[in-house]
Amino acid sequence: MPGFVTKPEPVRVPGLVHLHTGKVRDLYRNEAGELVLVATDRISAYDWVLPTEIPDKGRILTRLSLWWFDQLADLVPGHLVSTDVPEGAPADWEGRVMVAHALEMIPVEAVARGYLTGSGLKEYERDRTVCGLALPPGLVDGSELPAPIFTPATKAAVGEHDENVSYEEVARQVGAETAAQLRQTTLAVYGRARDVARDRGIILADTKFEFGRKPGADQLILADEVLTPDSSRFWRKDEWEPGRPQKSYDKQVLRDWLSSPASGWDRTGDAPPPELPQEVVDATRERYTEAYRLLTGTAWD
Ligand SMILES: Nc1ncnc2c1ncn2[C@@H]1O[C@H](COP(=O)(O)OP(=O)(O)O)[C@@H](O)[C@H]1O
Ligand SMILES: [Mg+2]
């Protein structure tokens, strides 16, 4: 059963209630009732959280998320309240914390795709649709779609994969108006982000957003992390070659090593993945700092 090799113990902080240990992030609630999201340096591949961490990954992805929230603020408000480390929390939370409004979450993974790959490609090869949307013939792995599409998924239970659903199914679940709001906002935000990334030599193939609302309010608020390599597929424009699986911007080195004889690991078996060698850790960290630098135009540290 994939998952954690060893599940980390939550950090105990007075005044914070631990809510959840995600693959990569730890979640708490503070005394004001806000959500405290702490990004760790954990990394996952092939459904496993690896036993080795990538130094600074939590801080890099947090800063990237914050940068994106700023870029998108005129399109949709974000959930951020502050980045202050809660009193009594470890100093190494600095730079990895987002204190956020606790929202009523809309239980839909709001995915936008501009390119065909992954679960979208599988459905296309079977039915020539993605989430029930008809697409033209002749598309291959990595093809750019005629226009970006909203391809919602329902959140799966731990250990399961999210399930793609049709727009009509989302409308049944959350109501027609909320479904329309979700689609419109998701595509608007994706379009903005795709253009920003494209100008910097990076293809934003697809990405997943989560939205919520303040109790009683109609306005959608962008929650969770946004447009990080953990929630998005980024490809290098100069390496993009439709017709084959594209190289993952951040995890390629890791995946290549894990599936090579050097790792001694069989990813189709039940055994947990091994510790990563230093050169794989370094090369992977390098990819995160490079993504940060290219996207934001600012060097990391
Ligand atoms: N502002 C918010 N208000 C309420 N819930 C949120 C907010 N932002 C994110 N979440 C929720 O926090 C959780 C974060 O968990 P995550 O670290 O992604 O773990 P997992 O790997 O289980 O998805 C998700 O369930 C997400 O929907
Ligand atoms: Mg999540």
Short mmCIF file of C-alpha atoms and ligand atoms in Angstrom, two decimals:
data_model
loop_
_atom_site.label_atom_id
_atom_site.label_comp_id
_atom_site.label_asym_id
_atom_site.label_seq_id
_atom_site.Cartn_x
_atom_site.Cartn_y
_atom_site.Cartn_z
CA MET A 1 0.00 0.00 0.00
CA PRO A 2 1.69 3.22 -1.09
CA GLY A 3 1.79 6.18 1.24
CA PHE A 4 4.29 7.05 3.90
CA VAL A 5 7.33 4.90 4.58
CA THR A 6 7.00 6.20 8.13
CA LYS A 7 4.22 8.63 8.91
CA PRO A 8 5.67 11.73 10.58
CA GLU A 9 4.43 12.74 14.02
CA PRO A 10 2.65 16.10 14.02
CA VAL A 11 4.54 18.92 15.72
CA ARG A 12 2.85 19.84 19.00
CA VAL A 13 2.26 23.55 19.38
CA PRO A 14 0.25 25.04 22.25
CA GLY A 15 -2.89 26.68 20.87
CA LEU A 16 -2.84 24.71 17.64
CA VAL A 17 -4.99 21.68 16.97
CA HIS A 18 -3.51 19.24 14.52
CA LEU A 19 -6.06 18.44 11.81
CA HIS A 20 -4.32 16.46 9.13
CA THR A 21 -0.98 15.18 7.90
CA GLY A 22 -1.02 15.37 4.09
CA LYS A 23 1.57 13.88 1.82
CA VAL A 24 3.48 17.13 1.81
CA ARG A 25 1.72 19.54 4.18
CA ASP A 26 0.64 19.51 7.81
CA LEU A 27 -2.58 21.22 8.78
CA TYR A 28 -3.58 22.84 12.05
CA ARG A 29 -6.30 25.11 13.38
CA ASN A 30 -5.38 28.06 15.56
CA GLU A 31 -7.36 29.61 18.42
CA ALA A 32 -8.83 32.22 16.08
CA GLY A 33 -10.35 29.36 14.10
CA GLU A 34 -8.03 29.96 11.14
CA LEU A 35 -6.27 27.26 9.21
CA VAL A 36 -2.50 26.91 9.53
CA LEU A 37 -0.94 25.19 6.52
CA VAL A 38 2.67 24.15 6.97
CA ALA A 39 4.55 23.02 3.88
CA THR A 40 7.24 20.49 4.68
CA ASP A 41 10.24 19.36 2.64
CA ARG A 42 8.60 16.02 1.95
CA ILE A 43 8.36 14.86 -1.64
CA SER A 44 6.28 12.16 -3.23
CA ALA A 45 6.72 10.04 -6.33
CA TYR A 46 4.82 7.04 -7.65
CA ASP A 47 2.24 7.53 -4.86
CA TRP A 48 4.86 7.21 -2.14
CA VAL A 49 6.11 9.88 0.20
CA LEU A 50 9.84 9.28 -0.01
CA PRO A 51 11.94 8.72 3.09
CA THR A 52 14.33 11.55 2.09
CA GLU A 53 13.43 15.24 2.19
CA ILE A 54 14.43 17.96 -0.29
CA PRO A 55 15.96 20.86 1.67
CA ASP A 56 14.04 24.15 1.25
CA LYS A 57 11.27 22.61 -0.85
CA GLY A 58 8.61 23.72 1.64
CA ARG A 59 9.86 27.30 1.66
CA ILE A 60 10.30 27.46 -2.11
CA LEU A 61 6.80 26.17 -2.83
CA THR A 62 5.26 28.40 -0.19
CA ARG A 63 6.93 31.49 -1.62
CA LEU A 64 5.88 30.47 -5.12
CA SER A 65 2.28 30.03 -4.00
CA LEU A 66 2.33 33.46 -2.33
CA TRP A 67 3.77 35.01 -5.46
CA TRP A 68 0.98 33.49 -7.55
CA PHE A 69 -1.70 34.68 -5.13
CA ASP A 70 -0.39 38.20 -5.79
CA GLN A 71 -0.39 37.73 -9.56
CA LEU A 72 -3.99 36.55 -9.46
CA ALA A 73 -5.43 38.94 -6.90
CA ASP A 74 -7.36 40.97 -9.47
CA LEU A 75 -9.06 37.81 -10.76
CA VAL A 76 -9.96 36.10 -7.50
CA PRO A 77 -9.25 36.76 -3.82
CA GLY A 78 -6.96 34.32 -2.04
CA HIS A 79 -7.41 32.70 1.36
CA LEU A 80 -4.23 34.06 2.93
CA VAL A 81 -4.40 35.86 6.27
CA SER A 82 -0.70 36.02 7.11
CA THR A 83 2.60 34.21 6.96
CA ASP A 84 3.40 34.73 10.64
CA VAL A 85 4.81 31.77 12.52
CA PRO A 86 2.35 31.03 15.32
CA GLU A 87 3.68 31.69 18.80
CA GLY A 88 5.34 28.63 20.24
CA ALA A 89 5.85 26.97 16.86
CA PRO A 90 9.35 25.84 15.83
CA ALA A 91 11.47 28.60 14.26
CA ASP A 92 11.99 26.45 11.18
CA TRP A 93 8.33 27.02 10.26
CA GLU A 94 9.45 30.46 9.07
CA GLY A 95 8.72 30.77 5.37
CA ARG A 96 6.69 27.57 5.29
CA VAL A 97 3.51 28.77 6.97
CA MET A 98 0.30 30.10 5.51
CA VAL A 99 -2.37 31.17 7.96
CA ALA A 100 -5.61 31.12 5.99
CA HIS A 101 -9.29 31.86 6.44
CA ALA A 102 -11.03 28.60 7.26
CA LEU A 103 -13.39 28.32 4.32
CA GLU A 104 -16.32 26.15 3.50
CA MET A 105 -14.59 24.19 0.78
CA ILE A 106 -16.28 23.25 -2.45
CA PRO A 107 -15.63 19.52 -2.71
CA VAL A 108 -14.32 19.62 -6.26
CA GLU A 109 -10.78 19.53 -7.56
CA ALA A 110 -10.97 22.41 -10.04
CA VAL A 111 -8.60 21.28 -12.78
CA ALA A 112 -7.79 23.22 -15.93
CA ARG A 113 -5.92 21.62 -18.80
CA GLY A 114 -4.33 23.32 -21.76
CA TYR A 115 -2.47 20.21 -22.89
CA LEU A 116 -3.39 16.55 -23.11
CA THR A 117 -1.66 14.08 -20.81
CA GLY A 118 -2.17 11.90 -17.74
CA SER A 119 -5.73 10.88 -16.90
CA GLY A 120 -7.01 13.20 -19.65
CA LEU A 121 -4.98 11.32 -22.26
CA LYS A 122 -6.26 7.96 -21.00
CA GLU A 123 -9.88 9.04 -21.34
CA TYR A 124 -9.18 10.61 -24.74
CA GLU A 125 -7.60 7.44 -26.08
CA ARG A 126 -10.64 5.46 -24.97
CA ASP A 127 -13.51 7.83 -25.82
CA ARG A 128 -11.96 10.87 -27.51
CA THR A 129 -13.30 12.95 -24.63
CA VAL A 130 -11.90 14.41 -21.41
CA CYS A 131 -14.40 14.66 -18.55
CA GLY A 132 -17.05 14.00 -21.18
CA LEU A 133 -15.92 16.91 -23.39
CA ALA A 134 -15.46 15.93 -27.03
CA LEU A 135 -12.03 16.74 -28.47
CA PRO A 136 -10.75 16.68 -32.05
CA PRO A 137 -9.07 13.52 -33.38
CA GLY A 138 -5.32 13.21 -33.82
CA LEU A 139 -4.18 14.53 -30.44
CA VAL A 140 -1.24 12.77 -28.78
CA ASP A 141 0.48 12.81 -25.39
CA GLY A 142 1.50 16.40 -24.78
CA SER A 143 -0.60 18.01 -27.53
CA GLU A 144 -1.85 21.50 -26.90
CA LEU A 145 -5.66 21.53 -26.78
CA PRO A 146 -7.60 23.81 -29.13
CA ALA A 147 -8.59 25.77 -26.02
CA PRO A 148 -8.11 25.16 -22.29
CA ILE A 149 -10.79 23.02 -20.68
CA PHE A 150 -12.24 22.69 -17.20
CA THR A 151 -11.89 19.06 -16.14
CA PRO A 152 -13.16 18.71 -12.59
CA ALA A 153 -12.44 15.76 -10.37
CA THR A 154 -13.91 14.59 -7.12
CA LYS A 155 -11.57 14.37 -4.17
CA ALA A 156 -10.68 10.76 -3.53
CA ALA A 157 -10.27 9.16 -0.13
CA VAL A 158 -6.69 8.78 1.12
CA GLY A 159 -4.73 6.40 -1.06
CA GLU A 160 -7.18 6.57 -3.96
CA HIS A 161 -6.83 8.61 -7.09
CA ASP A 162 -9.14 11.54 -7.79
CA GLU A 163 -11.87 10.67 -10.21
CA ASN A 164 -12.58 12.81 -13.25
CA VAL A 165 -16.24 13.79 -13.51
CA SER A 166 -18.35 15.60 -16.08
CA TYR A 167 -19.38 19.21 -15.69
CA GLU A 168 -22.98 18.02 -15.39
CA GLU A 169 -22.02 15.80 -12.45
CA VAL A 170 -20.39 18.78 -10.71
CA ALA A 171 -23.50 20.86 -11.33
CA ARG A 172 -25.59 18.10 -9.75
CA GLN A 173 -23.32 17.99 -6.72
CA VAL A 174 -22.74 21.69 -6.01
CA GLY A 175 -25.53 23.39 -7.97
CA ALA A 176 -25.54 24.96 -11.42
CA GLU A 177 -24.49 28.42 -10.27
CA THR A 178 -21.52 27.27 -8.24
CA ALA A 179 -20.45 24.95 -11.06
CA ALA A 180 -20.53 27.85 -13.51
CA GLN A 181 -18.56 30.05 -11.09
CA LEU A 182 -15.99 27.29 -10.66
CA ARG A 183 -15.52 26.77 -14.37
CA GLN A 184 -15.30 30.45 -15.17
CA THR A 185 -12.83 31.23 -12.39
CA THR A 186 -10.70 28.16 -13.01
CA LEU A 187 -10.30 28.96 -16.70
CA ALA A 188 -9.63 32.64 -16.04
CA VAL A 189 -6.91 31.87 -13.52
CA TYR A 190 -5.40 29.14 -15.67
CA GLY A 191 -5.29 31.49 -18.67
CA ARG A 192 -3.46 34.17 -16.72
CA ALA A 193 -0.97 31.70 -15.25
CA ARG A 194 -0.35 29.96 -18.56
CA ASP A 195 0.53 33.28 -20.19
CA VAL A 196 2.85 34.29 -17.36
CA ALA A 197 4.62 30.91 -17.49
CA ARG A 198 4.83 30.86 -21.28
CA ASP A 199 6.62 34.21 -21.33
CA ARG A 200 9.25 32.60 -19.11
CA GLY A 201 9.80 29.48 -21.18
CA ILE A 202 7.58 27.21 -19.14
CA ILE A 203 4.47 25.39 -20.28
CA LEU A 204 1.72 25.10 -17.70
CA ALA A 205 0.16 21.88 -18.99
CA ASP A 206 -2.49 21.62 -16.32
CA THR A 207 -3.16 22.63 -12.76
CA LYS A 208 -5.53 22.02 -9.88
CA PHE A 209 -7.20 24.67 -7.77
CA GLU A 210 -9.40 24.41 -4.72
CA PHE A 211 -12.00 27.01 -3.91
CA GLY A 212 -14.06 27.78 -0.87
CA ARG A 213 -16.34 30.46 0.50
CA LYS A 214 -16.63 32.38 3.71
CA PRO A 215 -19.79 31.25 5.51
CA GLY A 216 -22.82 32.86 3.95
CA ALA A 217 -20.88 34.58 1.14
CA ASP A 218 -21.23 33.98 -2.57
CA GLN A 219 -17.73 35.02 -3.68
CA LEU A 220 -15.34 32.17 -4.50
CA ILE A 221 -12.01 32.33 -2.72
CA LEU A 222 -8.90 30.63 -4.01
CA ALA A 223 -7.61 28.29 -1.30
CA ASP A 224 -4.92 25.69 -0.76
CA GLU A 225 -1.59 26.03 -2.59
CA VAL A 226 -1.61 27.52 -6.08
CA LEU A 227 0.40 26.80 -9.19
CA THR A 228 3.24 24.97 -7.52
CA PRO A 229 4.92 21.95 -9.09
CA ASP A 230 2.97 19.83 -6.57
CA SER A 231 -0.38 21.00 -7.93
CA SER A 232 0.56 21.55 -11.57
CA ARG A 233 2.38 20.04 -14.50
CA PHE A 234 5.13 22.36 -15.65
CA TRP A 235 7.19 21.46 -18.71
CA ARG A 236 10.14 23.24 -20.23
CA LYS A 237 9.03 24.80 -23.49
CA ASP A 238 12.33 23.94 -25.19
CA GLU A 239 11.94 20.25 -24.28
CA TRP A 240 8.28 19.96 -25.20
CA GLU A 241 7.72 17.28 -27.82
CA PRO A 242 4.17 15.98 -28.30
CA GLY A 243 3.92 12.26 -28.98
CA ARG A 244 5.82 11.06 -25.93
CA PRO A 245 5.50 11.57 -22.18
CA GLN A 246 6.95 15.00 -21.34
CA LYS A 247 9.71 15.36 -18.80
CA SER A 248 8.47 16.51 -15.43
CA TYR A 249 9.99 19.86 -14.59
CA ASP A 250 10.69 19.06 -10.97
CA LYS A 251 10.55 15.29 -10.49
CA GLN A 252 12.22 13.84 -13.58
CA VAL A 253 15.61 13.20 -11.99
CA LEU A 254 13.90 11.57 -9.05
CA ARG A 255 11.65 9.37 -11.17
CA ASP A 256 14.49 8.39 -13.48
CA TRP A 257 16.62 7.34 -10.54
CA LEU A 258 13.80 5.49 -8.77
CA SER A 259 13.03 3.49 -11.90
CA SER A 260 16.68 2.76 -12.70
CA PRO A 261 18.62 -0.32 -11.54
CA ALA A 262 20.74 2.00 -9.37
CA SER A 263 17.88 2.45 -6.90
CA GLY A 264 17.36 -1.31 -6.52
CA TRP A 265 13.64 -0.54 -6.17
CA ASP A 266 10.71 -2.17 -7.91
CA ARG A 267 7.98 0.42 -8.05
CA THR A 268 5.38 -2.17 -9.02
CA GLY A 269 6.03 -4.15 -5.84
CA ASP A 270 4.96 -3.53 -2.25
CA ALA A 271 8.36 -2.58 -0.85
CA PRO A 272 8.80 1.08 0.15
CA PRO A 273 11.15 3.27 -1.88
CA PRO A 274 14.76 3.70 -0.68
CA GLU A 275 16.53 6.80 0.63
CA LEU A 276 17.67 9.13 -2.17
CA PRO A 277 21.37 9.64 -2.90
CA GLN A 278 22.76 13.12 -2.34
CA GLU A 279 23.12 13.89 -6.06
CA VAL A 280 19.42 13.19 -6.65
CA VAL A 281 18.50 15.40 -3.70
CA ASP A 282 20.74 18.20 -4.98
CA ALA A 283 19.53 17.98 -8.57
CA THR A 284 15.89 17.98 -7.44
CA ARG A 285 16.40 20.97 -5.15
CA GLU A 286 18.04 22.70 -8.10
CA ARG A 287 14.90 22.17 -10.20
CA TYR A 288 12.71 23.81 -7.56
CA THR A 289 14.96 26.83 -7.21
CA GLU A 290 15.18 27.11 -10.99
CA ALA A 291 11.39 26.94 -11.40
CA TYR A 292 11.07 29.63 -8.75
CA ARG A 293 13.64 31.83 -10.46
CA LEU A 294 12.23 31.41 -13.97
CA LEU A 295 8.61 31.98 -12.97
CA THR A 296 9.07 34.86 -10.56
CA GLY A 297 12.11 36.43 -12.22
CA THR A 298 13.85 36.53 -8.82
CA ALA A 299 16.72 34.33 -7.74
CA TRP A 300 16.10 32.00 -4.80
CA ASP A 301 18.10 33.50 -1.87
N1 LIG B 1 -8.64 28.01 3.27
C1 LIG B 1 -8.99 26.74 3.49
N2 LIG B 1 -10.06 26.45 4.28
C2 LIG B 1 -10.40 25.15 4.51
N3 LIG B 1 -9.74 24.09 4.02
C3 LIG B 1 -8.68 24.32 3.22
C4 LIG B 1 -8.25 25.65 2.90
N4 LIG B 1 -7.16 25.58 2.11
C5 LIG B 1 -6.92 24.25 1.92
N5 LIG B 1 -7.83 23.49 2.57
C6 LIG B 1 -7.88 22.03 2.66
O1 LIG B 1 -6.74 21.62 3.37
C7 LIG B 1 -6.36 20.31 2.97
C8 LIG B 1 -4.89 20.29 2.65
O2 LIG B 1 -4.52 18.99 2.63
P1 LIG B 1 -3.26 18.52 1.80
O3 LIG B 1 -2.06 18.97 2.48
O4 LIG B 1 -3.44 18.91 0.37
O5 LIG B 1 -3.36 16.98 1.98
P2 LIG B 1 -3.88 15.88 0.99
O6 LIG B 1 -2.62 15.26 0.51
O7 LIG B 1 -4.71 15.01 1.89
O8 LIG B 1 -4.69 16.60 -0.08
C9 LIG B 1 -7.24 19.94 1.78
O9 LIG B 1 -8.26 19.11 2.22
C10 LIG B 1 -7.80 21.30 1.33
O10 LIG B 1 -9.05 21.16 0.73
MG MG B 2 -4.38 18.32 -1.34
#
